[in-house]
mmCIF file of C-alpha atoms in Angstrom:
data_model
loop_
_atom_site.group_PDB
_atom_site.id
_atom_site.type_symbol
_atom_site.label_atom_id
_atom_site.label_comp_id
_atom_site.label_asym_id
_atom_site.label_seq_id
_atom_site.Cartn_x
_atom_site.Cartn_y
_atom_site.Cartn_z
ATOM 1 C CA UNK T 705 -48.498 -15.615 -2.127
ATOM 2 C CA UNK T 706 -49.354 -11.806 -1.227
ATOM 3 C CA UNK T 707 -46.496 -11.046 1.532
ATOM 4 C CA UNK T 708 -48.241 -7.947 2.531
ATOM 5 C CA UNK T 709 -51.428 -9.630 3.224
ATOM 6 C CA UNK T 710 -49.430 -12.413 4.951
ATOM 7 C CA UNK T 711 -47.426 -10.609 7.225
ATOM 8 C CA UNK T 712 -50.400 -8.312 7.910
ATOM 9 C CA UNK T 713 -52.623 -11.502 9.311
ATOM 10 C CA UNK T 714 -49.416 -12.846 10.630
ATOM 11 C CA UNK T 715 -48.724 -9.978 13.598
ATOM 12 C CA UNK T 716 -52.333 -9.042 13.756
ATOM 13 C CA UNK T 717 -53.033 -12.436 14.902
ATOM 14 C CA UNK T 718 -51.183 -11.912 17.802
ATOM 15 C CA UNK T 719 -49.123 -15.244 17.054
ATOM 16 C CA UNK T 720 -45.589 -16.323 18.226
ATOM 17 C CA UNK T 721 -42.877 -13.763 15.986
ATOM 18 C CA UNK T 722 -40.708 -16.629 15.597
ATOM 19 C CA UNK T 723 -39.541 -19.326 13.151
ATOM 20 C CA UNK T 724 -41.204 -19.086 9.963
ATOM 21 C CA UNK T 725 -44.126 -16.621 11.758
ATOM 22 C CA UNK T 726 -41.083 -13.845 12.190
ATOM 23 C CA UNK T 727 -39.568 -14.767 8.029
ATOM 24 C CA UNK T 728 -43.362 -13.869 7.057
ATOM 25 C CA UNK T 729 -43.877 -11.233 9.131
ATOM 26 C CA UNK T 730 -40.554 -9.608 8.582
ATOM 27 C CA UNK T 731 -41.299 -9.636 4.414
ATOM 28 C CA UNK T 732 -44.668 -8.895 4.819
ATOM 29 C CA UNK T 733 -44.218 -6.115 6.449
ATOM 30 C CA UNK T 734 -41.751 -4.695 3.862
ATOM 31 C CA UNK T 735 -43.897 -5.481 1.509
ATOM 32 C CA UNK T 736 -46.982 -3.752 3.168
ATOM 33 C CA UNK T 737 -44.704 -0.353 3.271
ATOM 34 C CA UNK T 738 -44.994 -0.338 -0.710
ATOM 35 C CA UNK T 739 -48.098 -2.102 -1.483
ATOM 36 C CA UNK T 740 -50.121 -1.622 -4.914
ATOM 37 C CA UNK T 741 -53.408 -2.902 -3.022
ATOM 38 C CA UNK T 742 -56.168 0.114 -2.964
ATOM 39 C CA UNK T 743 -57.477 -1.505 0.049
ATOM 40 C CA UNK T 744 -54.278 -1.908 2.083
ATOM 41 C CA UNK T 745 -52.674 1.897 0.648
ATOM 42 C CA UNK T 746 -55.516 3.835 1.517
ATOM 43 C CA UNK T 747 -55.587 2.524 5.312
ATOM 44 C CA UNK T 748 -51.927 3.228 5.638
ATOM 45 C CA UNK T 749 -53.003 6.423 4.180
ATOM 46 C CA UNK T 750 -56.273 7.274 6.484
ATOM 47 C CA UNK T 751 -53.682 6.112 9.414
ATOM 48 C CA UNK T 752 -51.199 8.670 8.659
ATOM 49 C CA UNK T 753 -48.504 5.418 8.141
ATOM 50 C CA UNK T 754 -48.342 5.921 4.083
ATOM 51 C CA UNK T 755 -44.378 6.636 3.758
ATOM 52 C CA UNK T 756 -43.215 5.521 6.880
ATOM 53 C CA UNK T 757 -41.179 2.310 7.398
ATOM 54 C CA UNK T 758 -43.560 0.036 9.624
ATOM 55 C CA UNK T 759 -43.442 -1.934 12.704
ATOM 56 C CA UNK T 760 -45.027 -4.654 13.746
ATOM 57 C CA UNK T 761 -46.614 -2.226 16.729
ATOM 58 C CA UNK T 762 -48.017 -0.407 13.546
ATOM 59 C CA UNK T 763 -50.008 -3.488 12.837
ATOM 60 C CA UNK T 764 -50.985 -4.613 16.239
ATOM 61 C CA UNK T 765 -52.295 -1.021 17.537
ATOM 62 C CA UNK T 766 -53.209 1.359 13.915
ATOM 63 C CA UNK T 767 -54.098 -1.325 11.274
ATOM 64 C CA UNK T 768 -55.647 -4.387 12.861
ATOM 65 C CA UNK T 769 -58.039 -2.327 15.011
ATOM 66 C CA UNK T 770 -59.501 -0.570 12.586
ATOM 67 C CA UNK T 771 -60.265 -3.978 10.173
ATOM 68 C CA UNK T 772 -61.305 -5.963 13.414
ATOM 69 C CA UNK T 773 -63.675 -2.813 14.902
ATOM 70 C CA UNK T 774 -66.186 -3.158 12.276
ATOM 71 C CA UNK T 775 -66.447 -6.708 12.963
ATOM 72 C CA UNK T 776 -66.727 -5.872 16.649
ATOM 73 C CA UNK T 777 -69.583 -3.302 16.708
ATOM 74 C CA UNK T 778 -71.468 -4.640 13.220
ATOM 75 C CA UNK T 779 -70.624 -6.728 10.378
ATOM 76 C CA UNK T 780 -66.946 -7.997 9.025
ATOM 77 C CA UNK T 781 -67.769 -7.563 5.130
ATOM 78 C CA UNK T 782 -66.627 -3.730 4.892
ATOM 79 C CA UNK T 783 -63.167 -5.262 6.397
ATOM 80 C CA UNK T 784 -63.083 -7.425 3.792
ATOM 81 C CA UNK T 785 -64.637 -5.219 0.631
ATOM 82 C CA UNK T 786 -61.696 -2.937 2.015
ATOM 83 C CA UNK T 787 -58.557 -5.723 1.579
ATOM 84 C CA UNK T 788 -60.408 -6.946 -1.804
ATOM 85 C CA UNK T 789 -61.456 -3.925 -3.878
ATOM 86 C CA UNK T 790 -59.178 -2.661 -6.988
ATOM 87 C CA UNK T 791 -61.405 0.610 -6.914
ATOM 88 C CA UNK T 792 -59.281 2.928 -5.454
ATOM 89 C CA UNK T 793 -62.361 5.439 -4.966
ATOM 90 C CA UNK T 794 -64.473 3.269 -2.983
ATOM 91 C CA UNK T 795 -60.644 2.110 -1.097
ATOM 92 C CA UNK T 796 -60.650 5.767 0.089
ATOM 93 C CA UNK T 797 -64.007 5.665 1.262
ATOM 94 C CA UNK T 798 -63.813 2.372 3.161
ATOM 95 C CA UNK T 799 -60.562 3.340 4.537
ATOM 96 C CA UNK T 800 -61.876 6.428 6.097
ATOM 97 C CA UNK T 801 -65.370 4.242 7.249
ATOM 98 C CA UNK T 802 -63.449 1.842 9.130
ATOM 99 C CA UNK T 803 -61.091 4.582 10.972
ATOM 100 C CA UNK T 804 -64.836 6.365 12.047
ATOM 101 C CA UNK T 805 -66.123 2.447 13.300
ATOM 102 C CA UNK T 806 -62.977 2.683 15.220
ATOM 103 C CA UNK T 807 -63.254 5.837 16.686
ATOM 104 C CA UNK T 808 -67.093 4.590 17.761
ATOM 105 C CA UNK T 809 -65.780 1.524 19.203
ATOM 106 C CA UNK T 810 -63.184 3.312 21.598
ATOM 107 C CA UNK T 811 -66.342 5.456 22.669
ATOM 108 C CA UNK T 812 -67.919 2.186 23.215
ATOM 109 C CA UNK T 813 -64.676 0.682 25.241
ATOM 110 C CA UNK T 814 -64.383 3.891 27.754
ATOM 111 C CA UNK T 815 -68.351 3.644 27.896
ATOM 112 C CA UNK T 816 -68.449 -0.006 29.254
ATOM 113 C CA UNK T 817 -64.839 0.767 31.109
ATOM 114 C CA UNK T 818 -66.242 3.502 33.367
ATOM 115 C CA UNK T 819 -69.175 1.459 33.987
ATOM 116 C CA UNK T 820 -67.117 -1.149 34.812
ATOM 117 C CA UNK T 821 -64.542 0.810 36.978
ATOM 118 C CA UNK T 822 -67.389 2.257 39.015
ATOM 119 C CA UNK T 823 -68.954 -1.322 39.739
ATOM 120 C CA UNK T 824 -65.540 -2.478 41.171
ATOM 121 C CA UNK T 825 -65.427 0.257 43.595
ATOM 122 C CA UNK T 826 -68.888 -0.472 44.582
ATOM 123 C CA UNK T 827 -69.302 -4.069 44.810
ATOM 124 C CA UNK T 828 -65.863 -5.512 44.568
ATOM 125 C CA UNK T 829 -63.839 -6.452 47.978
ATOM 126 C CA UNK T 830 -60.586 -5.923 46.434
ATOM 127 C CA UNK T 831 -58.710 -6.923 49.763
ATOM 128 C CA UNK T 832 -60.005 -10.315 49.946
ATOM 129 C CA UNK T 833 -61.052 -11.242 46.207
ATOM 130 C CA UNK T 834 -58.455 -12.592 43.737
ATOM 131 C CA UNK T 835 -60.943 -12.254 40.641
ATOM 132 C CA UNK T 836 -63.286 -9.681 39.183
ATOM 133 C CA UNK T 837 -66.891 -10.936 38.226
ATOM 134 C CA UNK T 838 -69.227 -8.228 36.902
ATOM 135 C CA UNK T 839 -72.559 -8.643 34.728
ATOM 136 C CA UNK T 840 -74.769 -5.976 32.909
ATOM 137 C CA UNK T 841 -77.437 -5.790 30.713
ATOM 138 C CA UNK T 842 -76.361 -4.548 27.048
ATOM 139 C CA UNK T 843 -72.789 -4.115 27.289
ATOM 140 C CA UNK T 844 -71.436 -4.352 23.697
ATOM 141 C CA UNK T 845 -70.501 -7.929 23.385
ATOM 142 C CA UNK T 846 -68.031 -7.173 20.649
ATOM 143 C CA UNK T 847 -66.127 -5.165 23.201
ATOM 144 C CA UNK T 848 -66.114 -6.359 26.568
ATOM 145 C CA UNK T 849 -62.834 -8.731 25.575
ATOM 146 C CA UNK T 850 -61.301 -5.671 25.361
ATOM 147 C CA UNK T 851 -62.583 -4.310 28.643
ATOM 148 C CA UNK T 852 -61.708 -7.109 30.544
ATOM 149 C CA UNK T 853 -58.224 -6.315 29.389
ATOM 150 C CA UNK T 854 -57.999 -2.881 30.649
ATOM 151 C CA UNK T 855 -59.869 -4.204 33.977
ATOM 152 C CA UNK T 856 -56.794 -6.718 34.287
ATOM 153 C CA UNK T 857 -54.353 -4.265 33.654
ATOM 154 C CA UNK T 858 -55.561 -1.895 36.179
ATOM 155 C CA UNK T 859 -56.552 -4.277 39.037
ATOM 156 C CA UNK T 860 -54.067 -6.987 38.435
ATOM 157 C CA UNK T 861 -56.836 -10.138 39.227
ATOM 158 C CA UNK T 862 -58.619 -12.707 36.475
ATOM 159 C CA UNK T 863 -61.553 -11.140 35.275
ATOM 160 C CA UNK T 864 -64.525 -11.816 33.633
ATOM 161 C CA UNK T 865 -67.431 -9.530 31.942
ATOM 162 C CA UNK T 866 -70.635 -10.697 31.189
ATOM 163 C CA UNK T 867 -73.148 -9.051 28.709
ATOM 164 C CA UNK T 868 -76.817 -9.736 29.148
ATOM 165 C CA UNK T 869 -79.278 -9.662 26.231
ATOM 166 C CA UNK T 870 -82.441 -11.054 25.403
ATOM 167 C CA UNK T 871 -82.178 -13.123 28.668
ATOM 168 C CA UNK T 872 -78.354 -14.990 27.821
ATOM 169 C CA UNK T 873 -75.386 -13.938 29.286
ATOM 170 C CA UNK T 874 -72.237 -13.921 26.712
ATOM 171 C CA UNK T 875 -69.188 -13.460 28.881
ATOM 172 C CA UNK T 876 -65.046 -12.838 27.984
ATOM 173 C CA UNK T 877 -62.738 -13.208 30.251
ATOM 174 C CA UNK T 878 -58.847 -12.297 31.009
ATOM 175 C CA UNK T 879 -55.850 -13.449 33.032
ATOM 176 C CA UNK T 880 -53.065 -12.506 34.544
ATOM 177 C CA UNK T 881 -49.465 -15.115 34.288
ATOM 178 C CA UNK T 882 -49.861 -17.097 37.281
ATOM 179 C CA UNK T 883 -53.548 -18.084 37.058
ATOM 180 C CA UNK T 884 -54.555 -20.570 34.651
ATOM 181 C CA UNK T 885 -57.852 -19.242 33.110
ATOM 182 C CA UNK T 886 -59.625 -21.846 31.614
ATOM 183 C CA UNK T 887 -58.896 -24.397 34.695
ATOM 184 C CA UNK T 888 -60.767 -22.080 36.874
ATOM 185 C CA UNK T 889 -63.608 -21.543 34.391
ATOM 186 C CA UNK T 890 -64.000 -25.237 34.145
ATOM 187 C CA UNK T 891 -64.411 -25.594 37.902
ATOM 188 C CA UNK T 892 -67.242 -23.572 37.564
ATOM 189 C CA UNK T 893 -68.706 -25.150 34.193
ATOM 190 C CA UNK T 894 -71.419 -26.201 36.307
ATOM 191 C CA UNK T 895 -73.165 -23.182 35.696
ATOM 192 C CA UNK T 896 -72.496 -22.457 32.020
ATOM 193 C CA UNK T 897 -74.135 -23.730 29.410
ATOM 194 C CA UNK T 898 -70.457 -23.866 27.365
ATOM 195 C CA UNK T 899 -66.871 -22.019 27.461
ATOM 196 C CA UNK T 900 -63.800 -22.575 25.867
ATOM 197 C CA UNK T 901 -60.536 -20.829 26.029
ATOM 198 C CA UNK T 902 -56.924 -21.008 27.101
ATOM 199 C CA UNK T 903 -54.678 -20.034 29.976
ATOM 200 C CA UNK T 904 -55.066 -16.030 29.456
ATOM 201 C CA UNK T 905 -58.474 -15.443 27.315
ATOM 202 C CA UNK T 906 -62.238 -17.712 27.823
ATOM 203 C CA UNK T 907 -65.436 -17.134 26.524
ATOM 204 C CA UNK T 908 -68.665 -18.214 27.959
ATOM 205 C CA UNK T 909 -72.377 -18.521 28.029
ATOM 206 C CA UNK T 910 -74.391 -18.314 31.145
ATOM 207 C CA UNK T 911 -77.798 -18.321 32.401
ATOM 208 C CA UNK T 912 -78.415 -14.580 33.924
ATOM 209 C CA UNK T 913 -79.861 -16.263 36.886
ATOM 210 C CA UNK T 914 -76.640 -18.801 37.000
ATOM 211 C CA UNK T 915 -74.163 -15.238 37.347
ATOM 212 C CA UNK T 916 -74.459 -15.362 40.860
ATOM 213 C CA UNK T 917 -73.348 -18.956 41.680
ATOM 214 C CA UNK T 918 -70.726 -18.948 38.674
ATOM 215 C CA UNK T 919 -69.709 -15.584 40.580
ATOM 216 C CA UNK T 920 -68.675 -17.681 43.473
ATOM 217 C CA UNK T 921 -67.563 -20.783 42.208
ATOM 218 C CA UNK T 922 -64.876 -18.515 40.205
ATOM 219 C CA UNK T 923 -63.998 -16.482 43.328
ATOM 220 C CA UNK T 924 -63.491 -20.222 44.993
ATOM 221 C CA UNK T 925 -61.037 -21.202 42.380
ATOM 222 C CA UNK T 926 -59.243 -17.936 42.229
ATOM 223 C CA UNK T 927 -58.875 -17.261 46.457
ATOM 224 C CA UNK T 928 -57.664 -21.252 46.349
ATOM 225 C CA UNK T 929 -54.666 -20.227 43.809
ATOM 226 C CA UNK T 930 -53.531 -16.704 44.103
ATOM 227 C CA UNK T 931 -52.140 -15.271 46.871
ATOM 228 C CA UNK T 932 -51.594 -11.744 47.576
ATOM 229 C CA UNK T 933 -48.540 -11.219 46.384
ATOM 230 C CA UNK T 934 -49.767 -12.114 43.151
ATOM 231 C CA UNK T 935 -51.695 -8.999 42.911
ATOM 232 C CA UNK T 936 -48.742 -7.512 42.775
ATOM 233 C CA UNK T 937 -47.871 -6.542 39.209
ATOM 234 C CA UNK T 938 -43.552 -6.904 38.339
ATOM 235 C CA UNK T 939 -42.018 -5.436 35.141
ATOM 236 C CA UNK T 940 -39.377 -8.057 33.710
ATOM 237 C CA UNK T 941 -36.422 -5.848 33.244
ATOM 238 C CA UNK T 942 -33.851 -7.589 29.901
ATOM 239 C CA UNK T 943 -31.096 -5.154 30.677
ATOM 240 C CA UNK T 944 -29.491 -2.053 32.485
ATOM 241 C CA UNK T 945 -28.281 0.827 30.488
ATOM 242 C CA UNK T 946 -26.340 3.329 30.969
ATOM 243 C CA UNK T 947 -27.129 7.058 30.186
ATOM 244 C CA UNK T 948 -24.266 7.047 27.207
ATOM 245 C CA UNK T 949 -25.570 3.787 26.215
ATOM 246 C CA UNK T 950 -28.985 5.416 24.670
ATOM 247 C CA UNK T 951 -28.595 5.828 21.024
ATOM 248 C CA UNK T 952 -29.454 5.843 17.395
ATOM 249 C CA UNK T 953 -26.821 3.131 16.780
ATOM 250 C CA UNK T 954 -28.289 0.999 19.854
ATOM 251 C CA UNK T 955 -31.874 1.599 17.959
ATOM 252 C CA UNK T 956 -30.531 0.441 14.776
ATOM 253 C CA UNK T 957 -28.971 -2.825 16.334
ATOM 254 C CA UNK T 958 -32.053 -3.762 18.305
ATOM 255 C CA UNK T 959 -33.689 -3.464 14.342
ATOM 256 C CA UNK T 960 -31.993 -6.366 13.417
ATOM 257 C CA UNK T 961 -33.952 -8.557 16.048
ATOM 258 C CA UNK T 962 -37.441 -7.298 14.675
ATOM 259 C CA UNK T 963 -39.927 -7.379 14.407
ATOM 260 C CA UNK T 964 -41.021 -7.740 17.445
ATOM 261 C CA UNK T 965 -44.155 -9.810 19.042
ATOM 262 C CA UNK T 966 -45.147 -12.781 21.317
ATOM 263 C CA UNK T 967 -41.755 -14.591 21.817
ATOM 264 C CA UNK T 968 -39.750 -12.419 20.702
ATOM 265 C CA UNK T 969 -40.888 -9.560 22.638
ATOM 266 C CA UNK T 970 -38.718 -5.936 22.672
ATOM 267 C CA UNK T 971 -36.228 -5.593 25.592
ATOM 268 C CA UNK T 972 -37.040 -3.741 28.450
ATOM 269 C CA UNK T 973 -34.175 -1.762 29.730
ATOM 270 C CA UNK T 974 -33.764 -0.530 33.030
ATOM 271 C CA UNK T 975 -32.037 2.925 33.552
ATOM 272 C CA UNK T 976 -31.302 3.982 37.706
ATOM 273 C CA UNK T 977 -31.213 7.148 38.461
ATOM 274 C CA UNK T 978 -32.347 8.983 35.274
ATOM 275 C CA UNK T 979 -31.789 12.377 34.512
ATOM 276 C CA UNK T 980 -34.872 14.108 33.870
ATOM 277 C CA UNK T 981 -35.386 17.647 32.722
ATOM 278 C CA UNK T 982 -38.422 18.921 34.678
ATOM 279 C CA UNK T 983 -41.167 20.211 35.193
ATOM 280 C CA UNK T 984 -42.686 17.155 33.301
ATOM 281 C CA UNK T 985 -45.566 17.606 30.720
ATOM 282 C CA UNK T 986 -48.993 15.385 30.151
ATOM 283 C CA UNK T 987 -50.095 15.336 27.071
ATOM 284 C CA UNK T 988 -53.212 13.831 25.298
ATOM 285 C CA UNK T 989 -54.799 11.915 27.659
ATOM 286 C CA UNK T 990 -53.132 11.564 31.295
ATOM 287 C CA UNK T 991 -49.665 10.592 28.945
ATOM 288 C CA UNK T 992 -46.437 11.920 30.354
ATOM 289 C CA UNK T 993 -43.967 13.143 28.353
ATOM 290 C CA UNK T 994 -40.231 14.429 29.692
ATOM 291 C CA UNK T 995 -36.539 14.465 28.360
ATOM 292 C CA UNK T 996 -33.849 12.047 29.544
ATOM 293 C CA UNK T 997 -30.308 13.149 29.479
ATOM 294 C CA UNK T 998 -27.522 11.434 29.432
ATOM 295 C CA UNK T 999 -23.961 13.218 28.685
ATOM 296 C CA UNK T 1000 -24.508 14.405 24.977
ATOM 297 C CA UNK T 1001 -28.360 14.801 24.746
ATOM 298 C CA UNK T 1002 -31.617 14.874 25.371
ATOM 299 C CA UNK T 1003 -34.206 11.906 24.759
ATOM 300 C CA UNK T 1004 -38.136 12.549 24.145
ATOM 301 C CA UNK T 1005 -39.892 9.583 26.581
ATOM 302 C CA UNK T 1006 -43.473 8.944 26.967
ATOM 303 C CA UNK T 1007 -45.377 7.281 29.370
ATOM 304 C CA UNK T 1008 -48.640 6.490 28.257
ATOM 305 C CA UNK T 1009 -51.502 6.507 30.682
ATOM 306 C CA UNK T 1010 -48.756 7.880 33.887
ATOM 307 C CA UNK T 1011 -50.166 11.417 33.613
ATOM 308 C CA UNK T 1012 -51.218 10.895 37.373
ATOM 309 C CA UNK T 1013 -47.127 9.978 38.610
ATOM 310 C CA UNK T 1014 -46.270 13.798 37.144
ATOM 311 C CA UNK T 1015 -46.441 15.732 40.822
ATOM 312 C CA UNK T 1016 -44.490 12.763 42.598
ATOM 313 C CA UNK T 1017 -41.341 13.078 39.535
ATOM 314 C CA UNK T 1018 -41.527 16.552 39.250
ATOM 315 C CA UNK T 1019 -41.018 16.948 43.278
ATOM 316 C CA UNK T 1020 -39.171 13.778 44.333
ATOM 317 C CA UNK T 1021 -36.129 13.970 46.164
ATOM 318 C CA UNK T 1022 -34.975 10.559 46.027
ATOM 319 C CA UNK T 1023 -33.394 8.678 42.222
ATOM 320 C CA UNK T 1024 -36.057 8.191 39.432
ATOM 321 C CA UNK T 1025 -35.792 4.748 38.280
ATOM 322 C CA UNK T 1026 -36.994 4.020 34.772
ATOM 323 C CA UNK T 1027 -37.953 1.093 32.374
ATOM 324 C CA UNK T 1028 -38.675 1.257 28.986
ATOM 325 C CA UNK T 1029 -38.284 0.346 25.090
ATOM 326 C CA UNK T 1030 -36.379 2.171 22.678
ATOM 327 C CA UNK T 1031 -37.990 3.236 19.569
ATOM 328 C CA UNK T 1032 -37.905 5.715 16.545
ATOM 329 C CA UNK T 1033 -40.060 8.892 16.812
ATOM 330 C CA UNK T 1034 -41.006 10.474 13.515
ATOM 331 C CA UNK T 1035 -42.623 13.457 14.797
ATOM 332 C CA UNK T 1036 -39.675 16.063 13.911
ATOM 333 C CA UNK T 1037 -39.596 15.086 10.477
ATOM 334 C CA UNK T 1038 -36.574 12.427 10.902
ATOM 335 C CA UNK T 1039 -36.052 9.770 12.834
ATOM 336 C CA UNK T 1040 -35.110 10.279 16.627
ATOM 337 C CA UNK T 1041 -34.307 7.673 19.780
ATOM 338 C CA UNK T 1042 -37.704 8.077 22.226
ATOM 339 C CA UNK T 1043 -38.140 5.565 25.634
ATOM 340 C CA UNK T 1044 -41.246 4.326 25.925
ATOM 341 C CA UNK T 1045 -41.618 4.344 29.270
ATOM 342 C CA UNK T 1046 -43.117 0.687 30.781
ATOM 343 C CA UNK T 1047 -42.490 1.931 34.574
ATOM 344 C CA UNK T 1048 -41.585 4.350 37.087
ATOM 345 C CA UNK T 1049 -40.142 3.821 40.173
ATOM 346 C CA UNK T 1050 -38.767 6.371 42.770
ATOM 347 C CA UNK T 1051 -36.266 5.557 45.797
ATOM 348 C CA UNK T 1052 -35.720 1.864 46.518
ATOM 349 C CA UNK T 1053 -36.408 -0.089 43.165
ATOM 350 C CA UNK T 1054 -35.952 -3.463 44.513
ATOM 351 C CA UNK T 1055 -38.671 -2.483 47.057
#
């Protein structure tokens, strides 16, 4: 058994962290933090995680992208030369050629994502339609899972994007919780030539000249389901805290329940009426970043991807309602509480 390999494939796999899956993945993880494997060292290395105790977030967002983006954009094997070499030379190098395959395949993700983006605007009636259903020729097909993804998140309806080349469409599509995915693509199986799938992700192969009819067949099934309050996204709040509550000791309890993952996801606190230092600050790309204070301290909290909600905190009158994770922040030198903000609200919350 090689518990670092294990608990690597365990979390990267996206399965429930429960049972046995959370034993493995718990181990493996510990195990990963101090392993003798070229391969594995020199990633955690390239990543900047070398030293660090890891999470299973560490896995799911550094590591696993950067083995699965080669496999994405060209071929799997330097992945797997990468977890199997004892030379710790060539580890180095593949390390560093896998984190460069990753930065080209986020190139390739905003690429397809703006395309996408500006297509929806164009051609999509997002009053009436409950589902997204856009085709190109030459979108990456190693990429437009993770498109369709971002597409969900932002519009909050089923989605599917299909890739045309050399005259068949490959299409991957994503859900949101009360639509069942694959149902709906089988209602329209009439114009595929196969799928498969589950309740959030499908695949498919089309026909170019089917698109159109699968469009609407898919639009049927969706309109016949959803309704429009199911557009709506909600954030599933665990607890409330208050201010004093936030603290290294709370961080160290919530350890014990790691690591985290499908089934045994991270609480999601709910704070009313935070205390923010402002003028807030957006950093990187559209991420906000502010203090939280509660009697004793200060608290670093980021918001990733909120940079456009920094006018409406930094001038709003009424409470700022926040939800978030707790986690440990590195970036001093030690360890430190930071909120990772999962929403903003301002005024009414229950509104």
């Amino acid at each position: 058994l090689e518990p670092d390999l294990v608990g690597l494939g365990t979390i990267a796999d996206i399965v429930p962290l429960t049972g046995e899956n959370r034993i493995l993945a718990k181990y493996g993880l510990r195990q990963l933090a101090s392993t003798k494997k070229p391969g594995l060292k020199s990633l955690l290395q390239v990543t900047g995680l070398w030293g660090n105790e890891l999470f299973s977030w560490n896995v799911v967002f550094v590591l696993a992208p950067r083995l699965n983006a080669v496999g994405r954009i060209g071929s799997a094997e330097s992945a797997f030369e990468l977890l199997t070499t004892f030379d710790h030379t060539r580890a180095i190098q593949m390390a560093k050629f896998l984190d460069e395959e990753n930065k080209k395949r986020k190139k390739l993700d905003e690429h397809i994502f703006a395309e996408a983006i500006e297509m929806v605007e164009q051609t999509v009636d997002l009053e009436n339609d409950r589902a997204i259903v856009l085709d190109s020729d030459g979108w990456h097909v190693g990429v437009i899972g993770i498109v369709a993804s971002r597409i969900v998140e932002k519009y909050h309806r089923p989605t599917v994007l299909v890739s045309v080349t050399d005259g068949t469409g490959q299409g991957s599509a994503r859900s949101i919780p009360r639509f069942h995915l694959l149902n709906a693509v089988k209602d329209a199986s009439d114009h595929l030539i196969k799928f498969g799938g589950h309740k959030y992700a499908a695949g498919l192969c089309i026909q170019p000249e089917n698109i159109a009819d699968f469009r609407k067949a898919f639009l049927k099934a969706a309109n016949s389901v959803l309704v429009p309050d199911d557009m709506i996204p909600t954030q599933k709040l665990d607890a409330e805290l208050q201010p004093d509550d936030i603290s290294m000791d709370l961080l160290n309890w919530l350890k014990l329940f790691s690591p985290y993952g499908p089934k045994n996801m991270r609480p999601i606190f709910f704070l009313q009426s935070a205390d923010i230092i402002r003028p807030t600050k957006i950093v990187g790309k559209n991420h906000l970043r502010f203090k939280v204070l509660n009697s004793k301290q200060g608290f670093d909290a980021i918001a990733f991807g909120m940079g456009d909600m920094k006018p409406l905190i930094d001038n709003a009158i009424e409470p700022v309602h926040l939800a978030f994770v707790i986690e440990s922040n590195n970036y001093y030198g030690y360890p430190q509480v930071q909120l990772r903000i999962k929403d903003i609200k301002i005024g009414d919350w229950k509104a």
